[in-house]
PDB file of C-alpha atoms and ligand atoms in Angstrom:
ATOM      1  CA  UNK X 498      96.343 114.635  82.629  1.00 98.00           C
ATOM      2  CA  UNK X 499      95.384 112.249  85.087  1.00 98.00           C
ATOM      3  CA  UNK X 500      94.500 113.609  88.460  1.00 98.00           C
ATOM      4  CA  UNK X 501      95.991 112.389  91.821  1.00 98.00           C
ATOM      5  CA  UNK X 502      95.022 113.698  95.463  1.00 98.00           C
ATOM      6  CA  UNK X 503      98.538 114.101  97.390  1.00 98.00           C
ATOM      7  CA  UNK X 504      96.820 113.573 101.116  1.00 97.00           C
ATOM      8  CA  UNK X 505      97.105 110.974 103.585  1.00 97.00           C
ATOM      9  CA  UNK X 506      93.596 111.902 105.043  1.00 97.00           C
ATOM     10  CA  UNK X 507      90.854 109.418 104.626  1.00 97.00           C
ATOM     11  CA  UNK X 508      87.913 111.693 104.877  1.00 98.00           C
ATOM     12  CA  UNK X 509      89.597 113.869 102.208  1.00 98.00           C
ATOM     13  CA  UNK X 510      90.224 110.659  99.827  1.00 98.00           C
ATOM     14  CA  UNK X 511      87.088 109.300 100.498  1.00 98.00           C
ATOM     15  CA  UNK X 512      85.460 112.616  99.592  1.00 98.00           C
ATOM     16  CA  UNK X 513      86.848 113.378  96.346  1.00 98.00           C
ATOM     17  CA  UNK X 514      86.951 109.784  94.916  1.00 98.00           C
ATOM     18  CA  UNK X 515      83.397 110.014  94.893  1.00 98.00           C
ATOM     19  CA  UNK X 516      83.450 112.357  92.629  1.00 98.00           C
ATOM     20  CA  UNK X 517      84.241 110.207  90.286  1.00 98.00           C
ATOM     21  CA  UNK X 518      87.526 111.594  88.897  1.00 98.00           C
ATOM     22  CA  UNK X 519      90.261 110.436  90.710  1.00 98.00           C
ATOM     23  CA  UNK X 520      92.888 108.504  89.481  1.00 98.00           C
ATOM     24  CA  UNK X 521      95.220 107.596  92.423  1.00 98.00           C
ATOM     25  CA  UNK X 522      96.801 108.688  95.728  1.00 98.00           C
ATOM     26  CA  UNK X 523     100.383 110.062  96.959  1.00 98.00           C
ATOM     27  CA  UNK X 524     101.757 110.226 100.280  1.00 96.00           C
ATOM     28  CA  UNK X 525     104.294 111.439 101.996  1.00 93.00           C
ATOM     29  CA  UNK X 526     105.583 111.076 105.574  1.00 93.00           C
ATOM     30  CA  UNK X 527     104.510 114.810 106.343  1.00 93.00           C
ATOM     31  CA  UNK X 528     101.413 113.617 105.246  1.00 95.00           C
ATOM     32  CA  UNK X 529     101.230 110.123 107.263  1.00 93.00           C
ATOM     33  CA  UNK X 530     102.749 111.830 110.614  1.00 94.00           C
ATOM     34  CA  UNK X 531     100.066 114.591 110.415  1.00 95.00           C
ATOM     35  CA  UNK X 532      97.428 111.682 110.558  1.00 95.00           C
ATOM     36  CA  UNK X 533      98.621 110.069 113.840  1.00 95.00           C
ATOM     37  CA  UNK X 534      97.868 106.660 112.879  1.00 93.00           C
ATOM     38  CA  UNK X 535      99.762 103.222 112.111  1.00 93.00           C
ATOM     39  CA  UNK X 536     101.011 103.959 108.427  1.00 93.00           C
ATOM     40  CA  UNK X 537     100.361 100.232 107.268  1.00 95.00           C
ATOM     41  CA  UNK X 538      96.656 100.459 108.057  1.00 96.00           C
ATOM     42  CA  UNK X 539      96.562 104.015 106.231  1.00 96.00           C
ATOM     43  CA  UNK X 540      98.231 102.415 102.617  1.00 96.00           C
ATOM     44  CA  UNK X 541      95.990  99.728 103.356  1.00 97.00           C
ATOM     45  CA  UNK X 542      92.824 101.718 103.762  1.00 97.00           C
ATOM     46  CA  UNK X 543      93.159 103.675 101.165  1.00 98.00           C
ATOM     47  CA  UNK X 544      94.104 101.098  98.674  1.00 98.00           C
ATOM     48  CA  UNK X 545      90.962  99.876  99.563  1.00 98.00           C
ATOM     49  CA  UNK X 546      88.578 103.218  98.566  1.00 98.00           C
ATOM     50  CA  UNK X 547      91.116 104.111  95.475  1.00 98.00           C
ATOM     51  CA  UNK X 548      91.081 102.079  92.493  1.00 97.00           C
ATOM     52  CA  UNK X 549      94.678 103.257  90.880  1.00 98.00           C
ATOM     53  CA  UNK X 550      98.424 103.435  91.827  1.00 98.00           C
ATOM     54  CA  UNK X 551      99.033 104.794  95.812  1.00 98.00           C
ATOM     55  CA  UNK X 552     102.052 105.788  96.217  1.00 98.00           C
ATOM     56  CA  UNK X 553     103.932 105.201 100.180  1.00 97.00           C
ATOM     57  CA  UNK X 554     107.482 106.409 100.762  1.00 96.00           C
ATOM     58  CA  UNK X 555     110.463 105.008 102.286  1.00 97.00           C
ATOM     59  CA  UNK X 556     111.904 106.523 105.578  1.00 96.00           C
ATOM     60  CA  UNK X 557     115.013 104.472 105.306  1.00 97.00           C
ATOM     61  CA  UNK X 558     118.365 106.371 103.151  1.00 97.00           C
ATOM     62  CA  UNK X 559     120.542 102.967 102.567  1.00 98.00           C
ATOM     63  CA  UNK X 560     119.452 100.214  99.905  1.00 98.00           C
ATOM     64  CA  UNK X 561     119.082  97.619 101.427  1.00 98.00           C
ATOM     65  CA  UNK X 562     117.014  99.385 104.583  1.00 98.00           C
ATOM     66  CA  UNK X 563     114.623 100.560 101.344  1.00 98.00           C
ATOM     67  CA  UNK X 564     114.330  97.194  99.402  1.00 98.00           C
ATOM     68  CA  UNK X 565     113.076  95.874 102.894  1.00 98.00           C
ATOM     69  CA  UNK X 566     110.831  98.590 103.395  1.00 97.00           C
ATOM     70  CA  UNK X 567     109.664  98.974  99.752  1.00 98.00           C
ATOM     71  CA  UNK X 568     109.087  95.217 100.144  1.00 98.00           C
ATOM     72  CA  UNK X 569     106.719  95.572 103.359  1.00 97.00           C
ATOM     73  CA  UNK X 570     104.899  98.402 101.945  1.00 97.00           C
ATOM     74  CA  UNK X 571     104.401  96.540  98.711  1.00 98.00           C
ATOM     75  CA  UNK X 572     102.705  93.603 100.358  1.00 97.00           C
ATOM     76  CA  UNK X 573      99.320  96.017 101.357  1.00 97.00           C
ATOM     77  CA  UNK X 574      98.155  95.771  98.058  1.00 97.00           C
ATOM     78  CA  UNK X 575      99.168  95.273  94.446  1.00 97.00           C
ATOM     79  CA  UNK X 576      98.087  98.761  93.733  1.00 98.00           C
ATOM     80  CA  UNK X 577     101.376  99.998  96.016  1.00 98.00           C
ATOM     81  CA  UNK X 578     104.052 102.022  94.657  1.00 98.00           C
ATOM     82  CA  UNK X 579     106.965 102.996  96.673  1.00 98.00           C
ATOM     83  CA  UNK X 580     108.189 106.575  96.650  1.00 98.00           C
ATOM     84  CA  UNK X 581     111.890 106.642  96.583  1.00 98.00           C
ATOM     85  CA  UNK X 582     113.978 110.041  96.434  1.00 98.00           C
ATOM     86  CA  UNK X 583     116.520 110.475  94.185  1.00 98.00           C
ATOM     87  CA  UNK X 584     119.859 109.711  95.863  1.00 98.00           C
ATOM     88  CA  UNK X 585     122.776 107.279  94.886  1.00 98.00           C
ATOM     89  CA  UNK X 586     121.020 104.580  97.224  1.00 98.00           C
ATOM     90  CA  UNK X 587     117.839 105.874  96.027  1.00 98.00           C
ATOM     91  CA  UNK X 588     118.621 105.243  92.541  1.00 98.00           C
ATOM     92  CA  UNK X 589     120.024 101.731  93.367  1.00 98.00           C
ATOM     93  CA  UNK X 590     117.015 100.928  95.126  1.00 98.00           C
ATOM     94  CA  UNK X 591     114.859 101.772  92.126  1.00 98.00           C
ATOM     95  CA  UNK X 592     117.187  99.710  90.084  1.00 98.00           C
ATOM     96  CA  UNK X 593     116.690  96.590  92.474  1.00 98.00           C
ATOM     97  CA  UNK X 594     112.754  97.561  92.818  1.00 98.00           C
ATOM     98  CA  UNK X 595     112.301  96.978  88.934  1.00 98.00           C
ATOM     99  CA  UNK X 596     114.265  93.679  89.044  1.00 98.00           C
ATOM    100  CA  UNK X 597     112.014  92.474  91.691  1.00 98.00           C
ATOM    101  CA  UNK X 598     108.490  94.029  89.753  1.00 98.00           C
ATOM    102  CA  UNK X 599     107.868  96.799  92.663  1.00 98.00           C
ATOM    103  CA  UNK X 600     106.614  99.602  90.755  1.00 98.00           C
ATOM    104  CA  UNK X 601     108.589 102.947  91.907  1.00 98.00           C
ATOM    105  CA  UNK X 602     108.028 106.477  92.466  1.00 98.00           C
ATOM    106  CA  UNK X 603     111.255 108.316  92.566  1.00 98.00           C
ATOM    107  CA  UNK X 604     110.137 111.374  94.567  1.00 98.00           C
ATOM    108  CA  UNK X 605     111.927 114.997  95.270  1.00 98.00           C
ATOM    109  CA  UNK X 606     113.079 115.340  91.585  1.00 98.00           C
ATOM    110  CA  UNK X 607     114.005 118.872  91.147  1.00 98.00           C
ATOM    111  CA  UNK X 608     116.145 118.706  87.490  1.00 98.00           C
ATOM    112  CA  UNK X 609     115.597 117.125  84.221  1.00 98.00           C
ATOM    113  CA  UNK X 610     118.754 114.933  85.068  1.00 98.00           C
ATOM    114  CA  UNK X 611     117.339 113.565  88.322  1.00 98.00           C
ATOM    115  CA  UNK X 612     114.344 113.076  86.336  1.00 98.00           C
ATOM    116  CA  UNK X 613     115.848 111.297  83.478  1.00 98.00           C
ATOM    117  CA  UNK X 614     118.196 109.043  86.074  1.00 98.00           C
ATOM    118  CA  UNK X 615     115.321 107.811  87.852  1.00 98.00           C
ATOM    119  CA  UNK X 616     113.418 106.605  84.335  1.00 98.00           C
ATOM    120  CA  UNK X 617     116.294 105.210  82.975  1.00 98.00           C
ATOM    121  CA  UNK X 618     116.699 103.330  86.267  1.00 98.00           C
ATOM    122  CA  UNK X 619     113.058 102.045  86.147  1.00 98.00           C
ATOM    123  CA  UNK X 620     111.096 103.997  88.084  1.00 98.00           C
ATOM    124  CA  UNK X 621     107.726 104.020  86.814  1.00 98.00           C
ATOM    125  CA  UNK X 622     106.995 107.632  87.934  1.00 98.00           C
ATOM    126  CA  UNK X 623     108.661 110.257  88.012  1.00 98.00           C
ATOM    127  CA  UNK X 624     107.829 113.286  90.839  1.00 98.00           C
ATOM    128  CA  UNK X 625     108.764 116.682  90.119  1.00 98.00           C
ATOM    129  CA  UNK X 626     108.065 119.228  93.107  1.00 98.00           C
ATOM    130  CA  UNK X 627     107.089 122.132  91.050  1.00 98.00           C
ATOM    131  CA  UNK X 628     106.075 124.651  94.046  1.00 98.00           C
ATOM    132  CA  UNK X 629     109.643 123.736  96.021  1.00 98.00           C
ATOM    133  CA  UNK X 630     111.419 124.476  92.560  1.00 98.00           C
ATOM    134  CA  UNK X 631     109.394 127.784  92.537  1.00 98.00           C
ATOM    135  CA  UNK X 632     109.858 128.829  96.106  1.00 97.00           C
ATOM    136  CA  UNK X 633     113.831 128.572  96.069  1.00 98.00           C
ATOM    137  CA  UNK X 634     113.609 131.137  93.200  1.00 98.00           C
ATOM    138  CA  UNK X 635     113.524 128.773  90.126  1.00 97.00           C
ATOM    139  CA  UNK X 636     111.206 127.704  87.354  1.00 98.00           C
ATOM    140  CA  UNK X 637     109.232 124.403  88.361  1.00 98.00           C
ATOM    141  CA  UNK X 638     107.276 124.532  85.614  1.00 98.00           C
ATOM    142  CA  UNK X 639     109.987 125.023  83.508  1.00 98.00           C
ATOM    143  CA  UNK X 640     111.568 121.689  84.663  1.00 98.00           C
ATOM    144  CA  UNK X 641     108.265 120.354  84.374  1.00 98.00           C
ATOM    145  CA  UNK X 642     108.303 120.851  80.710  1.00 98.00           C
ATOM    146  CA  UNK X 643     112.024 119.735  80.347  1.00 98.00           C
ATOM    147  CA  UNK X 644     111.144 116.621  81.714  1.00 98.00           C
ATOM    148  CA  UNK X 645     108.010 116.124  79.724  1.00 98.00           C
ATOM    149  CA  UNK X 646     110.020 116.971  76.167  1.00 98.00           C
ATOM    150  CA  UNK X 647     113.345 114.699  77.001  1.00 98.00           C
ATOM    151  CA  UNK X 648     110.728 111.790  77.831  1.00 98.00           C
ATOM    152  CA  UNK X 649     108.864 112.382  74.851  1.00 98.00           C
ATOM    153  CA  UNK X 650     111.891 112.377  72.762  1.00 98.00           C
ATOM    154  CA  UNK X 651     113.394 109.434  73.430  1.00 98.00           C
ATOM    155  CA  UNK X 652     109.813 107.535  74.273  1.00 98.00           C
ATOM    156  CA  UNK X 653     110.371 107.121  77.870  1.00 98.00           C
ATOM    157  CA  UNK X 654     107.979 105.000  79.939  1.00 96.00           C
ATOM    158  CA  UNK X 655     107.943 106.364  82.991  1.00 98.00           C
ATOM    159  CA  UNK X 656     105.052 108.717  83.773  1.00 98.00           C
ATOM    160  CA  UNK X 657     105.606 112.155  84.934  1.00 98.00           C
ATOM    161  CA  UNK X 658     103.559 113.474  87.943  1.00 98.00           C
ATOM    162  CA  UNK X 659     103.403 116.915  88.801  1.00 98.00           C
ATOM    163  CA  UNK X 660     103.787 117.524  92.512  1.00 98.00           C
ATOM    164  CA  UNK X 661     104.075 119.979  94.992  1.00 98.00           C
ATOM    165  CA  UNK X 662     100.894 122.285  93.500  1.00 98.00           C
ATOM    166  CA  UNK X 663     100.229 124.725  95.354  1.00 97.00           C
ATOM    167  CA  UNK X 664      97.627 126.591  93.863  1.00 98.00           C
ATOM    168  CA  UNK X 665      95.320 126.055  90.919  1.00 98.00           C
ATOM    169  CA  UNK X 666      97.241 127.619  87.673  1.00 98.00           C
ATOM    170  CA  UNK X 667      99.476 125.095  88.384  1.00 98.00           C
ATOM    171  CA  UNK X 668      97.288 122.322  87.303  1.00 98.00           C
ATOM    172  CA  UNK X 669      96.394 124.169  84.735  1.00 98.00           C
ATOM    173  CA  UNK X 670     100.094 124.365  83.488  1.00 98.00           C
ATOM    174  CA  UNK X 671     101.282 121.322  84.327  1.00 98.00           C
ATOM    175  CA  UNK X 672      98.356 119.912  82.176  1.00 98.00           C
ATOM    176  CA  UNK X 673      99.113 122.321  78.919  1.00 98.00           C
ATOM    177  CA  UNK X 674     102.527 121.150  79.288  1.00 98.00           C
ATOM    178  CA  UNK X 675     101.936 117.750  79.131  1.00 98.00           C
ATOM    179  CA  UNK X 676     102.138 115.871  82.413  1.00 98.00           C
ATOM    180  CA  UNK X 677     100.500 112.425  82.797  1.00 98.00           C
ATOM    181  CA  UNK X 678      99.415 113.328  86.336  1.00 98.00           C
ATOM    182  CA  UNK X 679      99.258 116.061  88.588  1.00 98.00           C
ATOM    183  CA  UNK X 680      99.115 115.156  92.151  1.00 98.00           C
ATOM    184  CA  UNK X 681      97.199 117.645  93.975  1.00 98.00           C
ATOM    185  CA  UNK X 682      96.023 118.470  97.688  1.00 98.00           C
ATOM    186  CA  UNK X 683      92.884 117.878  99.235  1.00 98.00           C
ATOM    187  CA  UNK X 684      92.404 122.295  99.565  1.00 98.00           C
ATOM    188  CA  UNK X 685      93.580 123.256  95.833  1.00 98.00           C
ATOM    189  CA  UNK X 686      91.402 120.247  94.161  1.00 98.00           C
ATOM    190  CA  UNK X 687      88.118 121.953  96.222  1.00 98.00           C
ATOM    191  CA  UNK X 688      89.438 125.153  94.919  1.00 98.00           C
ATOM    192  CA  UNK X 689      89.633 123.882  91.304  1.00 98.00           C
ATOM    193  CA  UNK X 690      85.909 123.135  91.365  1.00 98.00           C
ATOM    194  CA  UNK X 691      84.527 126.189  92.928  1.00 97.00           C
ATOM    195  CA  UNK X 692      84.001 129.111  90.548  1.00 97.00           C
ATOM    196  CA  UNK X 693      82.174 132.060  91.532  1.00 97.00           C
ATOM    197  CA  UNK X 694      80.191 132.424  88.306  1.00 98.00           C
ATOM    198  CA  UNK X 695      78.611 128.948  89.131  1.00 98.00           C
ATOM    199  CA  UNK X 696      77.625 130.183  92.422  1.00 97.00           C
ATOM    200  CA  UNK X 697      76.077 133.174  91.181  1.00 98.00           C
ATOM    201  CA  UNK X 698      74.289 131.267  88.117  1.00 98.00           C
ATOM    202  CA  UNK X 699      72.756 128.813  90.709  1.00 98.00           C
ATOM    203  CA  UNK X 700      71.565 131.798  92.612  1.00 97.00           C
ATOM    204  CA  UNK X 701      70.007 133.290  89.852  1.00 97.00           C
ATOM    205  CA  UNK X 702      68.888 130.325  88.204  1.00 97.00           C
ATOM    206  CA  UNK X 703      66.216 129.099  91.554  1.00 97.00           C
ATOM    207  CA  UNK X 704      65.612 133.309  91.939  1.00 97.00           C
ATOM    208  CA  UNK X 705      64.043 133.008  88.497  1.00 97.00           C
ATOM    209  CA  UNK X 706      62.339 129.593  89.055  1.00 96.00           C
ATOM    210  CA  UNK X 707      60.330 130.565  92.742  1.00 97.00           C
ATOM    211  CA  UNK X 708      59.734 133.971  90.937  1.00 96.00           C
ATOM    212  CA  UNK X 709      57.858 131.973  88.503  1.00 95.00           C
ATOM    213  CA  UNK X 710      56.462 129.319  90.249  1.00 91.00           C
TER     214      UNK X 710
HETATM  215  O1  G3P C1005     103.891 114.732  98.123  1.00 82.04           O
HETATM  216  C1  G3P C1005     104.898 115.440  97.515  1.00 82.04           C
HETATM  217  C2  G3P C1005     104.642 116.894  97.317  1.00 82.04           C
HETATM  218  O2  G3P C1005     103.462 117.083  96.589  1.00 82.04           O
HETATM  219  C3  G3P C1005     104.780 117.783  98.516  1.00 82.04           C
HETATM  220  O3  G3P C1005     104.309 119.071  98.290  1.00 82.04           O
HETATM  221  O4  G3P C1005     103.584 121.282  99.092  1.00 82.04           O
HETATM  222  O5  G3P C1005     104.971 119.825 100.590  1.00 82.04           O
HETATM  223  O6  G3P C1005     105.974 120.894  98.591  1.00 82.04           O
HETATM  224  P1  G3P C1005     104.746 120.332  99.201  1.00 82.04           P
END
């Protein structure tokens, strides 16, 4: 499973692609509005520290008001992919995206159908929001796996991306069940490399060598 870091923030992005294991960027406009800044010059900047597919969403809910936007967005950088939710338009757009060689994200997926109508569309991704699934009372990771077996089955492209984590276990699910790429914030990725044991074995580890030395 290929990791992702769902932020907007540039510190943040910055900080953990120097680490070495990052494999590309979402956003959202949650994300972008909580930055304050022009939302061109964000794609653009982080295009520039992340070497892999960053995602940027359309605002607009007609077709032709998200080919235009989808259009913009994709002139930043050849590494954009535009984020489209899963709506009639939505799906449409996608369609005209492919035809046109904008790579897609269809975003807010919440079944295996709106999963499977996006790929079979031509999105090249596929977004899942496992936590959203899990906080109406449902089983994201359970649509998580759907997804993962149905494209499996009948070869599907399109990569699935796990999104919405909200707390470390599910990475670790979404990566036993198969996803290609879980897209995970800036606070649960810090949280997936702390362990307490390492901590302590540090501490012990220089008590020992000034003891010694
Ligand atoms: O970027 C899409 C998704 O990861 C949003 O997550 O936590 O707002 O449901 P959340």
């Amino acid at each position: 499973m290929r990791i992702f870091i769902d932020s907007a923030n540039i510190k943040e992005i910055r900080e953990i692609n120097d680490m070495g294991f990052l494999a590309g960027v979402t956003t959202n406009p949650t994300l972008v509005a909580r930055e304050k800044r022009d939302y061109f010059k964000v794609v653009k900047e982080i295009c520039e520290i992340v070497d892999g597919p960053v995602s940027a969403e359309v605002i607009s809910a007609e077709v032709e008001g998200m080919v235009i936007e989808a259009e913009r967005l994709a002139e930043i950088h050849p590494n954009v992919v535009i984020k489209i939710p899963v709506t009639e338009p939505g799906l449409q757009a996608i369609n005209i995206l492919k035809q046109k060689g904008i790579s897609s994200n269809a975003t807010l997926v919440f079944s295996a159908n709106q999963a499977l109508l996006a790929a079979r569309a031509g999105a090249a991704y596929v977004s899942p929001f496992i936590g959203r699934i899990d906080d109406i009372g449902n089983d994201g990771l359970a649509v998580l796996s759907d997804i993962i077996e149905i494209f499996d089955q009948y070869m599907i492209d399109s990569e699935v991306i796990a999104a919405s984590i909200r707390h470390p276990m599910h990475a670790v699910a979404a990566a036993k069940i198969g996803s290609h790429i879980a897209t995970i914030p800036y606070s649960i990725i810090k949280q997936m490399i702390k362990h307490p044991l390492t901590d302590v074995g540090i501490e012990k580890f220089l008590h020992d060598w000034r003891q010694a030395f």
